Amino acid sequence: MRVRLNILGDRIVARLKLVLLAGLLGVALSACSSAPALLPPSEQPLTAETVSLLGKKGMNTSAPIFVRIFKEESELEVWKMRDDGRFYHFKTYPICNWSGELGPKQEQGDKQAPEGFYTISQSQMNPNSKFYLAFNLGYPNAYDRAHNRTGEALMVHGKCKSAGCYAMTDALAEEIYALARDAFRSGQTSFEVHAFPFRMTQEKLDRFKKHKWYAFWKTLKEGYDFFEVNRIPPAIAVCEKRYVVNAVLSTPQRIDPNGRCPTFLRPALQPFAPRPSEWQLASERLTVNGPKTRDATEVASTTARSQDMFSFGTASGPFSGMPPGASALGYNP
């Protein structure tokens, strides 16, 4: 009888151990399931430091953005709109790498990074890029197609590797991506990227008067100058195989990039003038430290040496905050 009781007692103890083990396992699994999941790079929030800087500059994290790219200097600027409807400089980021020379991309495989006026919609954001994070520039746009230019998947992305793209470090690509993401989620339907060969001062442009892209660059300078004066990206149309800057239609209509230009309105905006207490804010420029593969002096000298080889060339979605008018995609909203 005592043996049977011992056996029964052992079985009860064993069952209690199993129940206890199952309970502990359940608690452990429950604790794991309640742990916060790791966010993918595309969902990483802006750092506290970045949010603080936005606040100091009077910028909302959700405000519209505008981007400018300068090849020779290997720099990408992000501008943010403030409550006066004008854009203020947020940061200048070093472009880690870009390929090709000064001048626009013309065909698939030439490894040239695009130049021109591009419009980025939310569908062009790529959270799953093999180059960390990316957004597609939208090349070829209406102007490029009018000139029979070919190529695809020209991006701003991470990994510091380029074959026709503008490549950032992963950390900088993440911040730029997050700024665009938050603007989209707050209602900006598209943002403009103006990609220039260099900072379009008259002095810098005059270096290349004999270059085959001189006429094309003069047109790009019109867009550069418009923004410098007004701090609002200009409306851009494409007709007669050329860019038209500050081109607004009285009524929406489709524009033929190859056809005759319609009659455009050329609204004269009030030039940008910051509030008396904000002159310093309006003029300051914050440049982020980071690697640059391309040397500006080498790029400029190479372009200058090659220009004598060329004959003169012929420059052949609504945006929150920009005046209603044509976009670089060839449609006047």
GROMACS .gro file of C-alpha atoms in nm:
model
  333
    1MET     CA    1   0.000   0.000   0.000
    2ARG     CA    2   0.287   0.235   0.092
    3VAL     CA    3   0.451   0.164  -0.247
    4ARG     CA    4   0.133   0.255  -0.431
    5LEU     CA    5   0.102   0.580  -0.238
    6ASN     CA    6   0.462   0.668  -0.320
    7ILE     CA    7   0.404   0.602  -0.689
    8LEU     CA    8   0.083   0.810  -0.679
    9GLY     CA    9   0.267   1.089  -0.500
   10ASP     CA   10   0.544   1.087  -0.758
   11ARG     CA   11   0.289   1.113  -1.041
   12ILE     CA   12   0.116   1.407  -0.873
   13VAL     CA   13   0.447   1.587  -0.823
   14ALA     CA   14   0.541   1.522  -1.187
   15ARG     CA   15   0.209   1.662  -1.308
   16LEU     CA   16   0.248   1.967  -1.085
   17LYS     CA   17   0.593   2.023  -1.234
   18LEU     CA   18   0.450   2.004  -1.586
   19VAL     CA   19   0.172   2.249  -1.500
   20LEU     CA   20   0.422   2.486  -1.340
   21LEU     CA   21   0.655   2.461  -1.641
   22ALA     CA   22   0.370   2.528  -1.882
   23GLY     CA   23   0.267   2.830  -1.680
   24LEU     CA   24   0.618   2.971  -1.676
   25LEU     CA   25   0.650   2.913  -2.050
   26GLY     CA   26   0.321   3.092  -2.109
   27VAL     CA   27   0.433   3.390  -1.905
   28ALA     CA   28   0.761   3.403  -2.097
   29LEU     CA   29   0.583   3.391  -2.433
   30SER     CA   30   0.340   3.658  -2.317
   31ALA     CA   31   0.628   3.880  -2.213
   32CYS     CA   32   0.794   3.832  -2.555
   33SER     CA   33   0.476   3.918  -2.743
   34SER     CA   34   0.437   4.242  -2.550
   35ALA     CA   35   0.795   4.355  -2.625
   36PRO     CA   36   0.810   4.637  -2.882
   37ALA     CA   37   0.888   4.516  -3.234
   38LEU     CA   38   1.195   4.658  -3.404
   39LEU     CA   39   1.097   4.925  -3.655
   40PRO     CA   40   1.229   4.896  -4.012
   41PRO     CA   41   1.454   5.179  -4.138
   42SER     CA   42   1.166   5.338  -4.329
   43GLU     CA   43   0.966   5.382  -4.007
   44GLN     CA   44   1.242   5.512  -3.783
   45PRO     CA   45   1.132   5.840  -3.624
   46LEU     CA   46   1.339   6.153  -3.656
   47THR     CA   47   1.597   6.177  -3.381
   48ALA     CA   48   1.531   6.397  -3.081
   49GLU     CA   49   1.817   6.620  -3.198
   50THR     CA   50   1.657   6.667  -3.541
   51VAL     CA   51   1.314   6.737  -3.394
   52SER     CA   52   1.474   6.991  -3.159
   53LEU     CA   53   1.647   7.165  -3.450
   54LEU     CA   54   1.318   7.182  -3.642
   55GLY     CA   55   1.159   7.346  -3.340
   56LYS     CA   56   1.439   7.599  -3.306
   57LYS     CA   57   1.393   7.693  -3.672
   58GLY     CA   58   1.017   7.731  -3.630
   59MET     CA   59   0.949   7.434  -3.856
   60ASN     CA   60   0.686   7.166  -3.814
   61THR     CA   61   0.797   6.806  -3.871
   62SER     CA   62   0.496   6.762  -4.099
   63ALA     CA   63   0.555   7.076  -4.308
   64PRO     CA   64   0.620   7.045  -4.685
   65ILE     CA   65   0.977   6.998  -4.806
   66PHE     CA   66   1.177   7.103  -5.113
   67VAL     CA   67   1.509   6.951  -5.222
   68ARG     CA   68   1.799   7.090  -5.425
   69ILE     CA   69   2.099   6.889  -5.549
   70PHE     CA   70   2.436   7.029  -5.658
   71LYS     CA   71   2.668   6.789  -5.837
   72GLU     CA   72   2.998   6.979  -5.834
   73GLU     CA   73   2.972   7.053  -5.463
   74SER     CA   74   2.830   6.704  -5.386
   75GLU     CA   75   2.557   6.855  -5.171
   76LEU     CA   76   2.185   6.797  -5.119
   77GLU     CA   77   1.974   7.063  -4.948
   78VAL     CA   78   1.646   7.008  -4.766
   79TRP     CA   79   1.421   7.312  -4.724
   80LYS     CA   80   1.109   7.325  -4.506
   81MET     CA   81   0.808   7.550  -4.532
   82ARG     CA   82   0.726   7.775  -4.239
   83ASP     CA   83   0.400   7.943  -4.145
   84ASP     CA   84   0.458   8.234  -4.384
   85GLY     CA   85   0.435   7.995  -4.681
   86ARG     CA   86   0.803   8.037  -4.773
   87PHE     CA   87   1.078   7.778  -4.756
   88TYR     CA   88   1.368   7.804  -4.513
   89HIS     CA   89   1.692   7.610  -4.523
   90PHE     CA   90   1.694   7.312  -4.286
   91LYS     CA   91   2.015   7.122  -4.362
   92THR     CA   92   2.276   7.070  -4.632
   93TYR     CA   93   2.379   6.704  -4.656
   94PRO     CA   94   2.698   6.575  -4.821
   95ILE     CA   95   2.634   6.348  -5.121
   96CYS     CA   96   2.862   6.054  -5.055
   97ASN     CA   97   2.885   5.956  -5.422
   98TRP     CA   98   2.745   6.034  -5.766
   99SER     CA   99   2.861   5.905  -6.102
  100GLY     CA  100   2.933   6.055  -6.441
  101GLU     CA  101   3.021   6.416  -6.520
  102LEU     CA  102   2.852   6.753  -6.515
  103GLY     CA  103   2.564   6.740  -6.760
  104PRO     CA  104   2.226   6.565  -6.784
  105LYS     CA  105   2.165   6.194  -6.821
  106GLN     CA  106   2.092   6.097  -7.183
  107GLU     CA  107   2.071   5.722  -7.216
  108GLN     CA  108   2.054   5.395  -7.031
  109GLY     CA  109   2.398   5.283  -6.922
  110ASP     CA  110   2.580   5.618  -6.948
  111LYS     CA  111   2.606   5.626  -6.565
  112GLN     CA  112   2.516   5.993  -6.563
  113ALA     CA  113   2.319   6.133  -6.270
  114PRO     CA  114   2.018   6.337  -6.391
  115GLU     CA  115   1.996   6.715  -6.398
  116GLY     CA  116   1.670   6.904  -6.425
  117PHE     CA  117   1.340   6.962  -6.248
  118TYR     CA  118   1.179   6.651  -6.100
  119THR     CA  119   0.861   6.583  -5.905
  120ILE     CA  120   0.843   6.307  -5.642
  121SER     CA  121   0.511   6.153  -5.539
  122GLN     CA  122   0.459   5.912  -5.252
  123SER     CA  123   0.459   5.615  -5.489
  124GLN     CA  124   0.822   5.693  -5.573
  125MET     CA  125   0.935   5.631  -5.216
  126ASN     CA  126   1.104   5.291  -5.181
  127PRO     CA  127   1.124   5.158  -4.823
  128ASN     CA  128   1.260   4.823  -4.943
  129SER     CA  129   1.550   4.941  -5.156
  130LYS     CA  130   1.858   4.720  -5.170
  131PHE     CA  131   2.044   5.047  -5.118
  132TYR     CA  132   1.892   5.088  -4.769
  133LEU     CA  133   1.624   5.352  -4.843
  134ALA     CA  134   1.549   5.539  -5.165
  135PHE     CA  135   1.319   5.765  -5.357
  136ASN     CA  136   1.295   5.764  -5.735
  137LEU     CA  137   1.365   6.096  -5.909
  138GLY     CA  138   1.115   6.020  -6.182
  139TYR     CA  139   1.367   6.017  -6.467
  140PRO     CA  140   1.285   6.035  -6.754
  141ASN     CA  141   1.041   6.321  -6.697
  142ALA     CA  142   0.851   6.498  -6.976
  143TYR     CA  143   1.157   6.701  -7.080
  144ASP     CA  144   1.378   6.392  -7.092
  145ARG     CA  145   1.124   6.195  -7.293
  146ALA     CA  146   1.086   6.483  -7.539
  147HIS     CA  147   1.459   6.443  -7.608
  148ASN     CA  148   1.430   6.062  -7.639
  149ARG     CA  149   1.639   6.005  -7.331
  150THR     CA  150   1.637   5.659  -7.179
  151GLY     CA  151   1.708   5.509  -6.840
  152GLU     CA  152   1.520   5.409  -6.530
  153ALA     CA  153   1.541   5.376  -6.152
  154LEU     CA  154   1.750   5.687  -6.093
  155MET     CA  155   1.739   5.739  -5.720
  156VAL     CA  156   1.852   5.924  -5.415
  157HIS     CA  157   1.950   5.637  -5.185
  158GLY     CA  158   2.193   5.505  -4.925
  159LYS     CA  159   2.499   5.276  -4.935
  160CYS     CA  160   2.729   5.540  -5.091
  161LYS     CA  161   2.735   5.349  -5.424
  162SER     CA  162   2.628   5.509  -5.750
  163ALA     CA  163   2.576   5.415  -6.112
  164GLY     CA  164   2.372   5.717  -6.214
  165CYS     CA  165   2.216   5.789  -5.874
  166TYR     CA  166   2.284   6.027  -5.588
  167ALA     CA  167   2.410   5.810  -5.304
  168MET     CA  168   2.414   5.915  -4.940
  169THR     CA  169   2.539   5.737  -4.630
  170ASP     CA  170   2.270   5.520  -4.474
  171ALA     CA  171   2.228   5.749  -4.172
  172LEU     CA  172   2.171   6.058  -4.387
  173ALA     CA  173   1.946   5.870  -4.630
  174GLU     CA  174   1.734   5.765  -4.332
  175GLU     CA  175   1.687   6.122  -4.211
  176ILE     CA  176   1.605   6.259  -4.556
  177TYR     CA  177   1.362   5.973  -4.616
  178ALA     CA  178   1.193   6.039  -4.280
  179LEU     CA  179   1.152   6.412  -4.357
  180ALA     CA  180   0.981   6.326  -4.687
  181ARG     CA  181   0.774   6.047  -4.531
  182ASP     CA  182   0.637   6.272  -4.256
  183ALA     CA  183   0.554   6.547  -4.507
  184PHE     CA  184   0.361   6.300  -4.723
  185ARG     CA  185   0.171   6.163  -4.425
  186SER     CA  186   0.068   6.515  -4.333
  187GLY     CA  187  -0.081   6.593  -4.672
  188GLN     CA  188   0.197   6.702  -4.909
  189THR     CA  189   0.103   6.527  -5.233
  190SER     CA  190   0.444   6.567  -5.400
  191PHE     CA  191   0.771   6.750  -5.354
  192GLU     CA  192   1.012   6.901  -5.602
  193VAL     CA  193   1.376   6.804  -5.652
  194HIS     CA  194   1.587   7.047  -5.857
  195ALA     CA  195   1.912   6.881  -5.963
  196PHE     CA  196   2.180   7.126  -6.077
  197PRO     CA  197   2.534   7.076  -6.211
  198PHE     CA  198   2.665   7.330  -5.957
  199ARG     CA  199   2.543   7.623  -5.751
  200MET     CA  200   2.400   7.836  -6.028
  201THR     CA  201   2.568   8.169  -5.964
  202GLN     CA  202   2.652   8.374  -6.273
  203GLU     CA  203   3.021   8.345  -6.189
  204LYS     CA  204   3.010   7.967  -6.187
  205LEU     CA  205   2.799   7.947  -6.501
  206ASP     CA  206   3.034   8.181  -6.689
  207ARG     CA  207   3.312   7.923  -6.659
  208PHE     CA  208   3.135   7.709  -6.917
  209LYS     CA  209   3.024   7.948  -7.192
  210LYS     CA  210   3.170   7.716  -7.456
  211HIS     CA  211   3.026   7.399  -7.307
  212LYS     CA  212   2.763   7.208  -7.502
  213TRP     CA  213   2.525   7.221  -7.205
  214TYR     CA  214   2.559   7.595  -7.148
  215ALA     CA  215   2.215   7.682  -7.291
  216PHE     CA  216   2.052   7.402  -7.092
  217TRP     CA  217   2.223   7.520  -6.774
  218LYS     CA  218   2.106   7.878  -6.837
  219THR     CA  219   1.749   7.750  -6.825
  220LEU     CA  220   1.816   7.561  -6.504
  221LYS     CA  221   1.956   7.883  -6.363
  222GLU     CA  222   1.618   8.049  -6.417
  223GLY     CA  223   1.464   7.799  -6.176
  224TYR     CA  224   1.751   7.847  -5.932
  225ASP     CA  225   1.718   8.226  -5.941
  226PHE     CA  226   1.340   8.215  -5.898
  227PHE     CA  227   1.371   8.018  -5.576
  228GLU     CA  228   1.658   8.231  -5.446
  229VAL     CA  229   1.444   8.545  -5.484
  230ASN     CA  230   1.106   8.409  -5.375
  231ARG     CA  231   1.181   8.107  -5.155
  232ILE     CA  232   0.901   7.921  -5.333
  233PRO     CA  233   0.974   7.656  -5.599
  234PRO     CA  234   0.863   7.783  -5.941
  235ALA     CA  235   0.595   7.616  -6.146
  236ILE     CA  236   0.768   7.432  -6.431
  237ALA     CA  237   0.619   7.343  -6.769
  238VAL     CA  238   0.763   7.144  -7.058
  239CYS     CA  239   0.669   7.244  -7.414
  240GLU     CA  240   0.856   7.291  -7.741
  241LYS     CA  241   1.108   7.044  -7.591
  242ARG     CA  242   1.219   7.295  -7.331
  243TYR     CA  243   1.162   7.386  -6.969
  244VAL     CA  244   0.956   7.697  -6.903
  245VAL     CA  245   1.005   7.846  -6.557
  246ASN     CA  246   0.726   8.020  -6.364
  247ALA     CA  247   0.472   7.897  -6.617
  248VAL     CA  248   0.114   7.907  -6.491
  249LEU     CA  249  -0.205   7.851  -6.689
  250SER     CA  250  -0.531   8.031  -6.622
  251THR     CA  251  -0.718   7.699  -6.655
  252PRO     CA  252  -0.584   7.343  -6.612
  253GLN     CA  253  -0.495   7.169  -6.934
  254ARG     CA  254  -0.265   6.902  -7.068
  255ILE     CA  255   0.059   7.036  -7.213
  256ASP     CA  256   0.232   6.863  -7.505
  257PRO     CA  257   0.607   6.854  -7.429
  258ASN     CA  258   0.677   6.845  -7.803
  259GLY     CA  259   0.407   7.092  -7.907
  260ARG     CA  260   0.378   7.468  -7.906
  261CYS     CA  261   0.375   7.640  -7.571
  262PRO     CA  262   0.036   7.779  -7.468
  263THR     CA  263   0.002   8.128  -7.332
  264PHE     CA  264   0.135   8.122  -6.979
  265LEU     CA  265   0.072   8.358  -6.695
  266ARG     CA  266   0.394   8.474  -6.532
  267PRO     CA  267   0.286   8.577  -6.184
  268ALA     CA  268   0.515   8.826  -6.012
  269LEU     CA  269   0.548   8.713  -5.653
  270GLN     CA  270   0.639   8.934  -5.364
  271PRO     CA  271   1.012   8.870  -5.316
  272PHE     CA  272   1.101   8.689  -4.998
  273ALA     CA  273   1.153   8.917  -4.701
  274PRO     CA  274   1.177   8.757  -4.357
  275ARG     CA  275   1.022   8.912  -4.051
  276PRO     CA  276   1.252   9.175  -3.897
  277SER     CA  277   1.344   8.941  -3.611
  278GLU     CA  278   1.421   8.646  -3.842
  279TRP     CA  279   1.692   8.768  -4.077
  280GLN     CA  280   1.949   8.545  -3.912
  281LEU     CA  281   1.722   8.242  -3.932
  282ALA     CA  282   1.654   8.312  -4.300
  283SER     CA  283   2.023   8.338  -4.389
  284GLU     CA  284   2.187   8.069  -4.176
  285ARG     CA  285   2.302   7.745  -4.335
  286LEU     CA  286   2.368   7.425  -4.142
  287THR     CA  287   2.596   7.178  -4.320
  288VAL     CA  288   2.615   6.819  -4.198
  289ASN     CA  289   2.953   6.648  -4.182
  290GLY     CA  290   3.002   6.336  -4.392
  291PRO     CA  291   3.211   6.174  -4.666
  292LYS     CA  292   3.223   6.297  -5.025
  293THR     CA  293   3.376   6.069  -5.288
  294ARG     CA  294   3.384   6.336  -5.560
  295ASP     CA  295   3.625   6.630  -5.534
  296ALA     CA  296   3.466   6.959  -5.643
  297THR     CA  297   3.790   7.103  -5.782
  298GLU     CA  298   3.855   6.792  -5.989
  299VAL     CA  299   3.498   6.788  -6.124
  300ALA     CA  300   3.513   7.155  -6.226
  301SER     CA  301   3.855   7.130  -6.387
  302THR     CA  302   3.762   6.818  -6.583
  303THR     CA  303   3.450   6.991  -6.715
  304ALA     CA  304   3.647   7.304  -6.806
  305ARG     CA  305   3.910   7.100  -6.996
  306SER     CA  306   3.650   6.911  -7.191
  307GLN     CA  307   3.431   7.204  -7.296
  308ASP     CA  308   3.648   7.297  -7.595
  309MET     CA  309   3.571   6.954  -7.739
  310PHE     CA  310   3.205   7.043  -7.772
  311SER     CA  311   3.016   7.275  -7.999
  312PHE     CA  312   2.742   7.491  -7.860
  313GLY     CA  313   2.445   7.280  -7.757
  314THR     CA  314   2.079   7.372  -7.767
  315ALA     CA  315   1.870   7.331  -7.461
  316SER     CA  316   1.663   7.129  -7.641
  317GLY     CA  317   0.107   6.664  -5.899
  318PRO     CA  318   0.043   6.965  -5.731
  319PHE     CA  319   0.285   7.075  -5.464
  320SER     CA  320   0.171   7.207  -5.133
  321GLY     CA  321   0.304   7.559  -5.106
  322MET     CA  322   0.393   7.622  -5.470
  323PRO     CA  323   0.166   7.835  -5.687
  324PRO     CA  324  -0.072   7.640  -5.911
  325GLY     CA  325   0.093   7.578  -6.245
  326ALA     CA  326   0.278   7.332  -6.460
  327SER     CA  327   0.502   7.063  -6.319
  328ALA     CA  328   0.810   6.903  -6.467
  329LEU     CA  329   0.594   6.604  -6.555
  330GLY     CA  330   0.426   6.809  -6.826
  331TYR     CA  331   0.086   6.856  -6.664
  332ASN     CA  332  -0.048   7.188  -6.544
  333PRO     CA  333  -0.273   7.113  -6.244
   0.00000   0.00000   0.00000
